[in-house]
Amino acid sequence: DSGVTQTPKHLITATGQRVTLRCSPRSGDLSVYWYQQSLDQGLQFLIQYYNGEERAKGNILERFSAQQFPDLHSELNLSSLELGDSALYFCASSVSGRGTDTQYFGPGTRLTVL
Amino acid sequence: EDQVTQSPEALRLQEGESSSLNCSYTVSGLRGLFWYRQDPGKGPEFLFTLYSAGEEKEKERLKATLTKKESFLHITAPKPEDSATYLCAVQPHTSGTYKYIFGTGTRLKVLA
């Protein structure tokens, strides 16, 4: 158990809908990272937040957005969902905002778009 | 373009049969290279971070090495519990932000 929690574990929704994924980092960690893992594309870095501020941006679509709240939990919002958004979404956390920090991954949220 | 390639895609070993996994990378400058282990349906588990060519790190039956173009994950006398997908990721030098580029992994199966 990494100490990172993600909810929900599974999510099934329809195309065009909007969903919110939630992540609570390990106690004491200030950075949160979001990743998407699909069968055809592997693990893709989406975005990093450090202490409430956006720190780094990867291959995140404009339909997706994230934020980190004062209590350091983070939410990833996915809107206008398409079939291709079906994937495992992982959150990770690390102690600081340094890029080479060890990242601890949560168990993931499996999103299925029908 | 920054790129990470892992080989082989899949590997089957007998228990005790040592082998190596390869991670080749092309980046403008390397800030760090990471190895993770991922079990089916679970999040990746951190194994090692390497920063510069010539660096080596060990943990139990695993040893990671780094050159200027590739990294190897050596598995000595593997056990069935070492079966997993091993992911390599690089963080290139980028001004003002961070990037993380993952390879597609090597699926390792160790047979008893």
mmCIF file of N, CA, C and O in Angstrom, chain A residues 9-43:
data_model
loop_
_atom_site.group_PDB
_atom_site.id
_atom_site.type_symbol
_atom_site.label_atom_id
_atom_site.label_comp_id
_atom_site.label_asym_id
_atom_site.label_seq_id
_atom_site.Cartn_x
_atom_site.Cartn_y
_atom_site.Cartn_z
ATOM 1 N N LYS A 9 -12.957 3.505 -7.640
ATOM 2 C CA LYS A 9 -12.095 2.471 -8.186
ATOM 3 C C LYS A 9 -12.459 2.186 -9.647
ATOM 4 O O LYS A 9 -11.598 1.969 -10.498
ATOM 5 N N HIS A 10 -13.748 2.173 -9.902
ATOM 6 C CA HIS A 10 -14.262 1.948 -11.249
ATOM 7 C C HIS A 10 -15.310 3.002 -11.553
ATOM 8 O O HIS A 10 -16.030 3.445 -10.656
ATOM 9 N N LEU A 11 -15.392 3.369 -12.830
ATOM 10 C CA LEU A 11 -16.374 4.355 -13.270
ATOM 11 C C LEU A 11 -16.810 3.978 -14.676
ATOM 12 O O LEU A 11 -15.967 3.790 -15.562
ATOM 13 N N ILE A 12 -18.113 3.844 -14.861
ATOM 14 C CA ILE A 12 -18.652 3.552 -16.189
ATOM 15 C C ILE A 12 -19.600 4.689 -16.542
ATOM 16 O O ILE A 12 -20.495 5.027 -15.768
ATOM 17 N N THR A 13 -19.388 5.266 -17.713
ATOM 18 C CA THR A 13 -20.211 6.397 -18.116
ATOM 19 C C THR A 13 -20.395 6.381 -19.624
ATOM 20 O O THR A 13 -19.883 5.492 -20.311
ATOM 21 N N ALA A 14 -21.109 7.360 -20.135
ATOM 22 C CA ALA A 14 -21.425 7.391 -21.567
ATOM 23 C C ALA A 14 -20.650 8.509 -22.255
ATOM 24 O O ALA A 14 -20.168 9.445 -21.612
ATOM 25 N N THR A 15 -20.542 8.390 -23.561
ATOM 26 C CA THR A 15 -19.873 9.447 -24.331
ATOM 27 C C THR A 15 -20.590 10.779 -24.116
ATOM 28 O O THR A 15 -21.813 10.822 -23.925
ATOM 29 N N GLY A 16 -19.809 11.842 -24.086
ATOM 30 C CA GLY A 16 -20.348 13.179 -23.890
ATOM 31 C C GLY A 16 -20.499 13.603 -22.445
ATOM 32 O O GLY A 16 -20.708 14.791 -22.172
ATOM 33 N N GLN A 17 -20.349 12.657 -21.531
ATOM 34 C CA GLN A 17 -20.525 12.972 -20.114
ATOM 35 C C GLN A 17 -19.261 13.577 -19.503
ATOM 36 O O GLN A 17 -18.200 13.635 -20.134
ATOM 37 N N ARG A 18 -19.406 13.993 -18.235
ATOM 38 C CA ARG A 18 -18.300 14.586 -17.486
ATOM 39 C C ARG A 18 -18.125 13.806 -16.187
ATOM 40 O O ARG A 18 -19.122 13.452 -15.540
ATOM 41 N N VAL A 19 -16.871 13.520 -15.818
ATOM 42 C CA VAL A 19 -16.599 12.789 -14.575
ATOM 43 C C VAL A 19 -15.482 13.480 -13.810
ATOM 44 O O VAL A 19 -14.688 14.238 -14.375
ATOM 45 N N THR A 20 -15.438 13.200 -12.510
ATOM 46 C CA THR A 20 -14.369 13.722 -11.647
ATOM 47 C C THR A 20 -13.717 12.579 -10.905
ATOM 48 O O THR A 20 -14.389 11.768 -10.273
ATOM 49 N N LEU A 21 -12.400 12.516 -11.017
ATOM 50 C CA LEU A 21 -11.613 11.520 -10.305
ATOM 51 C C LEU A 21 -10.901 12.219 -9.156
ATOM 52 O O LEU A 21 -10.409 13.337 -9.310
ATOM 53 N N ARG A 22 -10.820 11.519 -8.035
ATOM 54 C CA ARG A 22 -10.255 12.137 -6.841
ATOM 55 C C ARG A 22 -9.014 11.398 -6.369
ATOM 56 O O ARG A 22 -8.953 10.168 -6.462
ATOM 57 N N CYS A 23 -8.064 12.166 -5.814
ATOM 58 C CA CYS A 23 -6.813 11.589 -5.338
ATOM 59 C C CYS A 23 -6.409 12.253 -4.029
ATOM 60 O O CYS A 23 -6.409 13.488 -3.931
ATOM 61 N N SER A 24 -6.059 11.439 -3.055
ATOM 62 C CA SER A 24 -5.473 11.958 -1.819
ATOM 63 C C SER A 24 -4.028 11.490 -1.728
ATOM 64 O O SER A 24 -3.771 10.279 -1.765
ATOM 65 N N PRO A 25 -3.085 12.422 -1.630
ATOM 66 C CA PRO A 25 -1.667 12.026 -1.611
ATOM 67 C C PRO A 25 -1.274 11.416 -0.272
ATOM 68 O O PRO A 25 -2.043 11.444 0.693
ATOM 69 N N ARG A 26 -0.069 10.862 -0.223
ATOM 70 C CA ARG A 26 0.482 10.371 1.034
ATOM 71 C C ARG A 26 0.606 11.539 2.002
ATOM 72 O O ARG A 26 0.843 12.681 1.591
ATOM 73 N N SER A 27 0.487 11.232 3.270
ATOM 74 C CA SER A 27 0.637 12.256 4.288
ATOM 75 C C SER A 27 2.013 12.922 4.163
ATOM 76 O O SER A 27 3.038 12.241 4.114
ATOM 77 N N GLY A 28 2.018 14.251 4.084
ATOM 78 C CA GLY A 28 3.279 14.984 3.984
ATOM 79 C C GLY A 28 3.734 15.278 2.573
ATOM 80 O O GLY A 28 4.638 16.097 2.375
ATOM 81 N N ASP A 29 3.142 14.623 1.578
ATOM 82 C CA ASP A 29 3.536 14.885 0.190
ATOM 83 C C ASP A 29 2.828 16.136 -0.322
ATOM 84 O O ASP A 29 1.637 16.328 -0.101
ATOM 85 N N LEU A 30 3.590 16.960 -1.049
ATOM 86 C CA LEU A 30 3.037 18.223 -1.544
ATOM 87 C C LEU A 30 2.717 18.183 -3.036
ATOM 88 O O LEU A 30 1.980 19.033 -3.524
ATOM 89 N N SER A 31 3.307 17.235 -3.753
ATOM 90 C CA SER A 31 3.069 17.146 -5.200
ATOM 91 C C SER A 31 2.122 16.020 -5.536
ATOM 92 O O SER A 31 2.179 14.944 -4.934
ATOM 93 N N VAL A 32 1.287 16.286 -6.531
ATOM 94 C CA VAL A 32 0.387 15.268 -7.060
ATOM 95 C C VAL A 32 0.556 15.251 -8.580
ATOM 96 O O VAL A 32 0.676 16.296 -9.210
ATOM 97 N N TYR A 33 0.609 14.042 -9.119
ATOM 98 C CA TYR A 33 0.767 13.843 -10.564
ATOM 99 C C TYR A 33 -0.413 13.014 -11.057
ATOM 100 O O TYR A 33 -0.879 12.111 -10.362
ATOM 101 N N TRP A 34 -0.843 13.271 -12.287
ATOM 102 C CA TRP A 34 -1.891 12.462 -12.908
ATOM 103 C C TRP A 34 -1.335 11.813 -14.181
ATOM 104 O O TRP A 34 -0.639 12.458 -14.974
ATOM 105 N N TYR A 35 -1.688 10.534 -14.347
ATOM 106 C CA TYR A 35 -1.265 9.760 -15.508
ATOM 107 C C TYR A 35 -2.463 9.028 -16.102
ATOM 108 O O TYR A 35 -3.395 8.659 -15.393
ATOM 109 N N GLN A 36 -2.384 8.787 -17.403
ATOM 110 C CA GLN A 36 -3.366 7.964 -18.096
ATOM 111 C C GLN A 36 -2.645 6.745 -18.660
ATOM 112 O O GLN A 36 -1.574 6.877 -19.254
ATOM 113 N N GLN A 37 -3.225 5.564 -18.446
ATOM 114 C CA GLN A 37 -2.628 4.349 -19.001
ATOM 115 C C GLN A 37 -3.661 3.614 -19.840
ATOM 116 O O GLN A 37 -4.663 3.126 -19.323
ATOM 117 N N SER A 38 -3.409 3.545 -21.132
ATOM 118 C CA SER A 38 -4.283 2.792 -22.015
ATOM 119 C C SER A 38 -3.465 1.692 -22.669
ATOM 120 O O SER A 38 -2.236 1.734 -22.672
ATOM 121 N N LEU A 39 -4.183 0.701 -23.229
ATOM 122 C CA LEU A 39 -3.490 -0.467 -23.785
ATOM 123 C C LEU A 39 -2.593 -0.071 -24.945
ATOM 124 O O LEU A 39 -1.500 -0.596 -25.105
ATOM 125 N N ASP A 40 -3.062 0.876 -25.775
ATOM 126 C CA ASP A 40 -2.296 1.187 -26.979
ATOM 127 C C ASP A 40 -1.233 2.256 -26.770
ATOM 128 O O ASP A 40 -0.298 2.349 -27.560
ATOM 129 N N GLN A 41 -1.336 3.040 -25.702
ATOM 130 C CA GLN A 41 -0.391 4.158 -25.552
ATOM 131 C C GLN A 41 0.489 4.064 -24.316
ATOM 132 O O GLN A 41 1.323 4.916 -24.095
ATOM 133 N N GLY A 42 0.300 3.049 -23.496
ATOM 134 C CA GLY A 42 1.135 2.972 -22.308
ATOM 135 C C GLY A 42 0.810 4.083 -21.327
ATOM 136 O O GLY A 42 -0.247 4.689 -21.362
ATOM 137 N N LEU A 43 1.759 4.371 -20.452
ATOM 138 C CA LEU A 43 1.559 5.363 -19.393
ATOM 139 C C LEU A 43 1.933 6.747 -19.916
ATOM 140 O O LEU A 43 3.045 6.966 -20.374
#
